[in-house]
Amino acid sequence: MAKGKAPRRTLDSYTLRNINKTIKAGDCVLMRPAERSKPQYVARIERIEADARGGNVKVHVRWYYRPEESIGGRRQFHGSKEVFLSDHYDVQSADTIEAKCTVHSFKSYTKLDAVGNDDFFCRFEYNSATGAFNPDRVAVYCKCEMPYNPDDLMVQCEGCSDW
């Protein structure tokens, strides 16, 4: 007789021994890429599960995409730390988590005094199948009519007083 699949249970939190951090649903994390030359993947934890003995911990994640991973690629107004919350869900081993990170709203990111390696921002949701963004427009500024890139210094326009 074939063995049945072992029952899994949902965990409220899990401590990652390799980084000595506790994760829970809703946290954002950096995950190890298959190729070391690639940047770490950014994901939001949706659920944490373990086998009946508390081992073999899996995380259900919702991926963030970087602009270069999206249809259309990186554009001039995309910030270097910009990510898009996608509709792409997956299950990964908790062992692939390398660090916790923070994905800020665009507004809160622009107010940070200092941006750390583990700080990112998101102003769009991304449909990975169609390449569509929500919202499908972003506010433009001044005479250049470009969306704001938080990596670029903005100065006040003498004509319209916009920043």
XYZ file of N, CA, C and O in Angstrom:
652
model
N 0.830 -1.166 0.000
C 0.000 0.000 0.000
C 0.891 1.251 0.000
O 1.868 1.340 0.725
N 0.551 2.223 -0.834
C 1.338 3.451 -0.942
C 1.106 4.348 0.268
O 0.017 4.380 0.826
N 2.174 5.031 0.635
C 2.067 5.968 1.749
C 1.259 7.182 1.314
O 1.445 7.705 0.225
N 0.403 7.678 2.186
C -0.340 8.905 1.926
C 0.537 10.104 2.234
O 1.564 9.989 2.901
N 0.118 11.234 1.758
C 0.864 12.455 2.008
C 0.697 12.830 3.481
O -0.400 12.807 4.022
N 1.792 13.152 4.126
C 1.762 13.504 5.542
C 0.955 14.783 5.733
O 1.058 15.718 4.935
N 0.144 14.824 6.792
C -0.642 16.044 7.027
C 0.280 17.217 7.366
O 1.324 17.044 7.981
N -0.119 18.389 6.932
C 0.661 19.596 7.187
C -0.160 20.500 8.089
O -1.373 20.493 8.048
N 0.530 21.281 8.886
C -0.178 22.227 9.744
C 0.350 23.634 9.505
O 1.531 23.830 9.191
N -0.541 24.600 9.651
C -0.173 25.999 9.466
C 0.461 26.536 10.743
O -0.042 26.292 11.842
N 1.575 27.246 10.582
C 2.281 27.846 11.709
C 1.988 29.343 11.760
O 1.878 29.995 10.723
N 1.869 29.877 12.985
C 1.705 31.330 13.154
C 3.003 32.057 12.851
O 3.001 33.175 12.325
N 4.126 31.435 13.204
C 5.441 32.022 12.951
C 6.471 30.903 12.895
O 6.185 29.762 13.264
N 7.660 31.252 12.432
C 8.740 30.283 12.323
C 10.057 31.036 12.451
O 10.252 32.084 11.835
N 10.969 30.512 13.259
C 12.273 31.131 13.428
C 13.277 30.492 12.477
O 13.462 29.275 12.482
N 13.873 31.338 11.662
C 14.885 30.894 10.703
C 16.217 30.835 11.434
O 16.760 31.878 11.829
N 16.730 29.650 11.617
C 17.973 29.486 12.372
C 19.170 30.131 11.681
O 20.044 30.679 12.329
N 19.204 30.079 10.358
C 20.371 30.601 9.627
C 20.534 32.119 9.765
O 21.643 32.627 9.651
N 19.441 32.858 10.028
C 19.543 34.317 10.190
C 19.025 34.779 11.554
O 19.026 35.977 11.837
N 18.565 33.841 12.368
C 18.052 34.125 13.705
C 16.956 35.193 13.691
O 16.981 36.136 14.472
N 16.011 35.048 12.760
C 14.870 35.960 12.645
C 13.599 35.135 12.615
O 13.572 34.026 12.082
N 12.544 35.697 13.162
C 11.240 35.043 13.144
C 10.398 35.658 12.033
O 10.342 36.888 11.907
N 9.768 34.803 11.239
C 8.902 35.263 10.158
C 7.473 34.875 10.466
O 7.220 33.914 11.196
N 6.543 35.632 9.873
C 5.120 35.318 9.997
C 4.426 35.757 8.707
O 5.025 36.470 7.893
N 3.192 35.335 8.535
C 2.433 35.737 7.354
C 2.364 37.253 7.288
O 2.160 37.925 8.300
N 2.576 37.795 6.096
C 2.580 39.237 5.891
C 3.969 39.833 5.830
O 4.146 40.947 5.327
N 4.973 39.109 6.345
C 6.351 39.601 6.286
C 6.886 39.512 4.861
O 6.500 38.626 4.094
N 7.805 40.402 4.541
C 8.495 40.346 3.259
C 9.901 39.807 3.495
O 10.517 40.092 4.526
N 10.366 39.012 2.544
C 11.653 38.340 2.693
C 12.434 38.386 1.385
O 11.876 38.589 0.312
N 13.749 38.189 1.516
C 14.638 38.031 0.372
C 14.965 36.552 0.262
O 15.375 35.929 1.242
N 14.775 35.997 -0.932
C 14.965 34.566 -1.131
C 16.110 34.305 -2.098
O 16.314 35.054 -3.053
N 16.827 33.234 -1.820
C 18.008 32.854 -2.593
C 17.608 32.534 -4.041
O 16.724 31.734 -4.289
N 18.296 33.158 -5.011
C 18.041 32.823 -6.415
C 18.740 31.525 -6.793
O 19.691 31.103 -6.118
N 18.283 30.901 -7.852
C 18.902 29.663 -8.322
C 20.339 29.921 -8.770
O 21.225 29.101 -8.541
N 20.571 31.071 -9.392
C 21.908 31.451 -9.838
C 22.440 32.540 -8.918
O 21.805 33.586 -8.770
N 23.589 32.322 -8.330
C 24.166 33.267 -7.376
C 24.461 34.634 -7.990
O 24.564 35.631 -7.288
N 24.605 34.709 -9.306
C 24.897 35.984 -9.960
C 23.659 36.876 -10.053
O 23.770 38.063 -10.342
N 22.489 36.324 -9.813
C 21.221 37.066 -9.889
C 20.921 37.710 -8.539
O 21.359 37.224 -7.499
N 20.126 38.797 -8.534
C 19.745 39.396 -7.255
C 18.752 38.496 -6.512
O 18.070 37.668 -7.122
N 18.689 38.665 -5.203
C 17.741 37.896 -4.401
C 16.323 38.235 -4.849
O 16.040 39.337 -5.305
N 15.432 37.249 -4.719
C 14.031 37.466 -5.030
C 13.333 38.083 -3.825
O 13.666 37.773 -2.682
N 12.362 38.949 -4.081
C 11.579 39.576 -3.023
C 10.208 38.917 -3.028
O 9.583 38.765 -4.080
N 9.732 38.504 -1.841
C 8.440 37.831 -1.732
C 7.744 38.247 -0.446
O 8.389 38.633 0.529
N 6.420 38.139 -0.465
C 5.632 38.344 0.747
C 5.098 36.993 1.186
O 4.542 36.237 0.385
N 5.276 36.676 2.448
C 4.818 35.392 2.976
C 3.312 35.432 3.180
O 2.789 36.316 3.852
N 2.637 34.460 2.583
C 1.190 34.355 2.715
C 0.802 33.346 3.800
O -0.168 33.542 4.514
N 1.578 32.258 3.895
C 1.279 31.200 4.871
C 2.539 30.385 5.106
O 3.370 30.246 4.222
N 2.659 29.840 6.322
C 3.797 28.982 6.677
C 3.232 27.636 7.098
O 2.306 27.576 7.906
N 3.797 26.555 6.548
C 3.332 25.208 6.870
C 4.512 24.314 7.242
O 5.621 24.505 6.751
N 4.220 23.348 8.114
C 5.224 22.354 8.497
C 4.568 20.992 8.503
O 3.343 20.874 8.607
N 5.401 19.939 8.431
C 4.850 18.594 8.543
C 4.446 18.345 9.992
O 4.655 19.191 10.878
N 3.875 17.203 10.263
C 3.334 16.895 11.593
C 4.391 16.980 12.693
O 4.070 17.298 13.842
N 5.637 16.725 12.356
C 6.717 16.778 13.359
C 7.316 18.168 13.507
O 8.244 18.366 14.285
N 6.831 19.136 12.731
C 7.349 20.502 12.811
C 8.534 20.749 11.908
O 9.126 21.821 11.930
N 8.886 19.768 11.100
C 10.003 19.905 10.164
C 9.507 20.177 8.763
O 8.319 20.383 8.532
N 10.416 20.172 7.809
C 10.087 20.374 6.401
C 9.163 21.588 6.234
O 8.048 21.468 5.743
N 9.638 22.742 6.662
C 8.828 23.961 6.654
C 8.789 24.560 5.252
O 9.821 24.741 4.605
N 7.579 24.848 4.807
C 7.343 25.460 3.497
C 6.659 26.802 3.699
O 5.860 26.977 4.616
N 6.994 27.755 2.831
C 6.338 29.052 2.861
C 5.577 29.249 1.554
O 6.100 28.972 0.475
N 4.347 29.669 1.684
C 3.540 30.063 0.533
C 3.808 31.549 0.347
O 3.619 32.332 1.287
N 4.282 31.922 -0.836
C 4.696 33.300 -1.070
C 3.959 33.906 -2.255
O 3.465 33.197 -3.137
N 3.905 35.217 -2.238
C 3.443 36.003 -3.382
C 4.648 36.823 -3.814
O 5.219 37.577 -3.024
N 5.060 36.650 -5.052
C 6.292 37.253 -5.546
C 6.125 38.724 -5.891
O 5.085 39.152 -6.392
N 7.186 39.463 -5.640
C 7.345 40.813 -6.179
C 8.244 40.674 -7.396
O 9.197 39.904 -7.382
N 7.941 41.413 -8.451
C 8.786 41.431 -9.642
C 9.571 42.739 -9.658
O 9.058 43.783 -9.267
N 10.782 42.669 -10.148
C 11.558 43.876 -10.425
C 11.160 44.375 -11.814
O 10.709 43.583 -12.655
N 11.341 45.670 -12.086
C 10.942 46.184 -13.409
C 11.529 45.396 -14.577
O 10.837 45.122 -15.556
N 12.798 44.987 -14.472
C 13.420 44.254 -15.594
C 12.828 42.859 -15.787
O 13.027 42.233 -16.824
N 12.077 42.357 -14.815
C 11.426 41.050 -14.935
C 10.018 41.162 -15.511
O 9.376 40.159 -15.767
N 9.551 42.388 -15.713
C 8.195 42.605 -16.214
C 8.203 42.787 -17.726
O 9.240 43.095 -18.316
N 7.039 42.601 -18.323
C 6.891 42.871 -19.753
C 7.067 44.376 -19.936
O 6.447 45.163 -19.253
N 7.929 44.785 -20.824
C 8.221 46.203 -21.018
C 9.514 46.629 -20.360
O 10.112 47.620 -20.743
N 9.949 45.876 -19.340
C 11.239 46.125 -18.719
C 11.333 47.385 -17.888
O 10.350 48.046 -17.608
N 12.548 47.691 -17.496
C 12.819 48.867 -16.654
C 12.677 50.135 -17.491
O 13.151 50.199 -18.610
N 12.041 51.133 -16.893
C 11.863 52.427 -17.545
C 12.579 53.497 -16.737
O 12.949 53.280 -15.582
N 12.725 54.669 -17.331
C 13.480 55.763 -16.725
C 12.952 56.131 -15.337
O 13.717 56.478 -14.451
N 11.646 56.066 -15.135
C 11.077 56.514 -13.862
C 11.068 55.441 -12.776
O 10.725 55.720 -11.637
N 11.465 54.213 -13.098
C 11.510 53.171 -12.075
C 12.697 53.401 -11.152
O 13.827 53.570 -11.619
N 12.432 53.375 -9.877
C 13.505 53.512 -8.901
C 14.328 52.238 -8.825
O 13.859 51.151 -9.168
N 15.544 52.365 -8.346
C 16.432 51.198 -8.256
C 15.907 50.164 -7.255
O 16.219 48.985 -7.363
N 15.096 50.578 -6.298
C 14.564 49.676 -5.269
C 13.068 49.403 -5.475
O 12.374 48.984 -4.571
N 12.586 49.641 -6.689
C 11.165 49.460 -6.983
C 10.858 48.005 -7.322
O 11.600 47.352 -8.063
N 9.762 47.511 -6.770
C 9.264 46.174 -7.071
C 7.752 46.277 -7.283
O 7.122 47.231 -6.832
N 7.188 45.289 -7.980
C 5.751 45.253 -8.258
C 5.166 44.011 -7.603
O 5.666 42.900 -7.831
N 4.096 44.160 -6.841
C 3.427 43.005 -6.246
C 2.689 42.268 -7.349
O 1.829 42.829 -8.023
N 3.037 41.007 -7.563
C 2.475 40.255 -8.690
C 1.333 39.343 -8.251
O 1.067 39.170 -7.065
N 0.719 38.728 -9.237
C -0.313 37.718 -9.007
C 0.299 36.309 -9.072
O -0.407 35.327 -9.218
N 1.585 36.221 -8.922
C 2.342 34.971 -9.021
C 2.575 34.426 -7.604
O 3.287 35.036 -6.813
N 1.952 33.294 -7.310
C 2.082 32.629 -6.010
C 2.905 31.364 -6.174
O 2.925 30.763 -7.250
N 3.559 30.937 -5.081
C 4.426 29.774 -5.159
C 4.609 29.197 -3.755
O 4.288 29.850 -2.763
N 5.138 27.988 -3.688
C 5.498 27.362 -2.418
C 6.986 27.069 -2.466
O 7.475 26.474 -3.437
N 7.715 27.515 -1.443
C 9.163 27.370 -1.388
C 9.575 26.820 -0.033
O 8.860 26.972 0.958
N 10.740 26.236 0.026
C 11.308 25.803 1.292
C 11.705 27.036 2.097
O 12.261 27.991 1.559
N 11.422 27.015 3.395
C 11.818 28.126 4.263
C 13.338 28.286 4.278
O 13.850 29.368 4.571
N 14.065 27.241 3.935
C 15.530 27.295 3.908
C 16.075 28.244 2.848
O 17.251 28.613 2.888
N 15.251 28.633 1.869
C 15.728 29.534 0.813
C 15.628 31.006 1.219
O 16.066 31.875 0.478
N 15.058 31.281 2.391
C 14.967 32.666 2.871
C 16.323 33.091 3.408
O 16.889 32.430 4.272
N 16.831 34.200 2.883
C 18.142 34.690 3.292
C 18.070 35.898 4.224
O 19.026 36.179 4.936
N 16.956 36.632 4.200
C 16.830 37.822 5.049
C 15.388 38.298 5.046
O 14.612 37.952 4.156
N 15.061 39.079 6.045
C 13.789 39.789 6.036
C 14.040 41.134 5.361
O 15.153 41.650 5.366
N 12.992 41.695 4.772
C 13.108 43.008 4.159
C 11.811 43.770 4.397
O 10.857 43.215 4.938
N 11.784 45.014 3.973
C 10.590 45.833 4.093
C 10.233 46.369 2.722
O 11.099 46.944 2.040
N 8.983 46.180 2.327
C 8.481 46.780 1.096
C 7.526 47.889 1.530
O 6.457 47.624 2.067
N 7.959 49.118 1.306
C 7.208 50.304 1.713
C 6.224 50.710 0.628
O 6.409 50.387 -0.549
N 5.222 51.483 1.020
C 4.415 52.169 0.013
C 5.317 53.235 -0.608
O 6.337 53.630 -0.017
N 4.957 53.700 -1.778
C 5.770 54.720 -2.452
C 5.898 55.963 -1.575
O 6.983 56.516 -1.402
N 4.780 56.379 -0.991
C 4.769 57.592 -0.166
C 5.687 57.454 1.049
O 6.483 58.347 1.338
N 5.598 56.331 1.759
C 6.442 56.174 2.950
C 7.918 56.004 2.568
O 8.804 56.453 3.288
N 8.192 55.390 1.425
C 9.573 55.225 0.960
C 10.223 56.582 0.703
O 11.381 56.803 1.056
N 9.464 57.504 0.082
C 10.035 58.819 -0.243
C 10.302 59.644 1.008
O 11.033 60.630 0.945
N 9.749 59.244 2.144
C 9.962 59.978 3.395
C 11.049 59.360 4.277
O 11.335 59.882 5.352
N 11.653 58.250 3.827
C 12.715 57.629 4.617
C 13.931 58.552 4.693
O 14.315 59.164 3.695
N 14.527 58.629 5.872
C 15.752 59.414 6.024
C 16.930 58.725 5.348
O 17.798 59.373 4.773
N 16.961 57.406 5.452
C 18.026 56.619 4.825
C 17.409 55.324 4.301
O 16.575 54.721 4.958
N 17.831 54.925 3.116
C 17.340 53.690 2.500
C 18.389 52.610 2.696
O 19.533 52.769 2.284
N 17.982 51.508 3.344
C 18.898 50.406 3.581
C 18.843 49.365 2.477
O 17.986 49.429 1.589
N 19.737 48.403 2.549
C 19.772 47.320 1.557
C 18.482 46.502 1.568
O 18.124 45.888 0.562
N 17.789 46.476 2.710
C 16.580 45.669 2.837
C 15.307 46.494 2.679
O 14.221 46.039 3.012
N 15.414 47.722 2.152
C 14.250 48.578 1.883
C 13.923 48.574 0.403
O 14.811 48.770 -0.438
N 12.643 48.379 0.094
C 12.132 48.420 -1.275
C 10.840 49.225 -1.248
O 10.306 49.517 -0.182
N 10.318 49.565 -2.434
C 9.004 50.207 -2.467
C 8.183 49.643 -3.608
O 8.707 49.115 -4.593
N 6.865 49.751 -3.439
C 5.929 49.223 -4.428
C 4.824 50.250 -4.657
O 4.202 50.707 -3.699
N 4.607 50.608 -5.919
C 3.492 51.503 -6.241
C 2.535 50.894 -7.263
O 1.559 51.514 -7.631
N 2.827 49.669 -7.721
C 1.972 48.997 -8.694
C 1.750 47.541 -8.303
O 2.633 46.919 -7.711
N 0.603 47.011 -8.695
C 0.410 45.562 -8.729
C 0.598 45.161 -10.186
O 0.308 45.938 -11.095
N 1.097 43.949 -10.393
C 1.475 43.503 -11.731
C 0.830 42.172 -12.056
O 0.905 41.230 -11.262
N 0.178 42.088 -13.222
C -0.390 40.837 -13.705
C 0.665 40.160 -14.567
O 0.982 40.642 -15.656
N 1.206 39.055 -14.082
C 2.336 38.417 -14.765
C 1.950 37.789 -16.102
O 2.799 37.630 -16.971
N 0.684 37.447 -16.279
C 0.263 36.827 -17.540
C 0.061 37.863 -18.644
O 0.447 37.641 -19.795
N -0.520 39.008 -18.300
C -0.846 40.007 -19.324
C 0.142 41.165 -19.377
O 0.175 41.906 -20.352
N 0.914 41.360 -18.310
C 1.824 42.494 -18.248
C 1.129 43.788 -17.851
O 1.717 44.859 -17.923
N -0.117 43.685 -17.396
C -0.881 44.876 -17.014
C -0.523 45.318 -15.597
O -0.216 44.503 -14.734
N -0.577 46.630 -15.393
C -0.304 47.217 -14.088
C -1.581 47.801 -13.495
O -2.452 48.265 -14.221
N -1.644 47.792 -12.174
C -2.739 48.434 -11.470
C -2.120 49.285 -10.371
O -1.424 48.731 -9.518
N -2.303 50.580 -10.352
C -3.045 51.360 -11.342
C -2.304 51.372 -12.678
O -1.104 51.146 -12.732
N -3.047 51.646 -13.733
C -2.431 51.615 -15.060
C -1.818 52.960 -15.445
O -1.257 53.110 -16.517
N -1.925 53.937 -14.537
C -1.299 55.237 -14.758
C -0.609 55.659 -13.472
O -0.973 55.242 -12.388
N 0.346 56.534 -13.625
C 1.041 57.093 -12.473
C 1.130 58.599 -12.681
O 1.230 59.072 -13.822
N 1.041 59.353 -11.600
C 1.079 60.812 -11.693
C 2.372 61.277 -12.357
O 3.435 60.720 -12.119
N 2.245 62.288 -13.199
C 3.407 62.875 -13.860
C 3.681 64.248 -13.249
O 2.805 64.852 -12.639
N 4.904 64.724 -13.418
C 5.322 65.955 -12.770
C 5.876 66.951 -13.756
O 6.540 66.583 -14.719
N 5.596 68.194 -13.510
C 6.224 69.336 -14.149
C 6.158 69.269 -15.681
O 5.336 68.571 -16.259
N 7.055 70.002 -16.317
C 7.060 70.089 -17.779
C 7.574 68.823 -18.450
O 7.252 68.537 -19.585
N 8.383 68.057 -17.729
C 8.931 66.832 -18.323
C 7.862 65.745 -18.425
O 8.036 64.791 -19.174
N 6.792 65.873 -17.685
C 5.669 64.922 -17.682
C 6.132 63.481 -17.504
O 5.648 62.564 -18.156
N 7.082 63.298 -16.598
C 7.562 61.958 -16.243
C 7.093 61.633 -14.833
O 7.011 62.517 -13.993
N 6.803 60.368 -14.563
C 6.511 59.981 -13.181
C 7.744 60.182 -12.309
O 8.877 60.192 -12.795
N 7.519 60.344 -11.038
C 8.593 60.616 -10.099
C 9.430 59.371 -9.845
O 8.919 58.322 -9.512
N 10.733 59.508 -10.018
C 11.696 58.466 -9.670
C 12.369 58.918 -8.377
O 13.072 59.932 -8.377
N 12.153 58.200 -7.267
C 12.714 58.667 -5.990
C 14.246 58.657 -5.944
O 14.823 59.212 -5.022
N 14.902 58.055 -6.925
C 16.364 58.076 -6.974
C 16.895 59.406 -7.514
O 18.067 59.722 -7.335
N 16.026 60.154 -8.211
C 16.442 61.420 -8.816
C 16.086 62.582 -7.905
O 15.008 62.609 -7.301
N 16.978 63.530 -7.825
C 16.734 64.730 -7.050
C 15.668 65.552 -7.764
O 15.767 65.811 -8.963
N 14.641 65.931 -7.029
C 13.603 66.788 -7.606
C 13.795 68.184 -7.029
O 13.990 68.356 -5.836
N 13.738 69.168 -7.893
C 13.818 70.557 -7.467
C 12.514 71.238 -7.843
O 11.801 70.796 -8.742
N 12.218 72.321 -7.166
C 10.961 73.003 -7.440
C 11.059 73.774 -8.735
O 12.013 74.519 -8.975
N 10.038 73.611 -9.590
C 9.953 74.325 -10.853
C 9.589 75.784 -10.578
O 8.646 76.068 -9.830
N 10.325 76.700 -11.179
C 10.038 78.124 -10.977
C 8.749 78.547 -11.682
O 8.114 79.502 -11.283
N 8.365 77.778 -12.708
C 7.158 78.131 -13.463
C 5.867 77.705 -12.787
O 4.951 78.500 -12.604
N 5.799 76.439 -12.374
C 4.542 75.917 -11.813
C 4.628 75.634 -10.322
O 3.638 75.227 -9.710
N 5.783 75.799 -9.719
C 6.038 75.534 -8.290
C 5.850 74.075 -7.897
O 5.702 73.758 -6.727
N 5.797 73.182 -8.884
C 5.708 71.756 -8.599
C 7.114 71.236 -8.312
O 8.105 71.827 -8.701
N 7.211 70.125 -7.616
C 8.496 69.525 -7.302
C 8.745 68.370 -8.233
O 7.879 67.639 -8.584
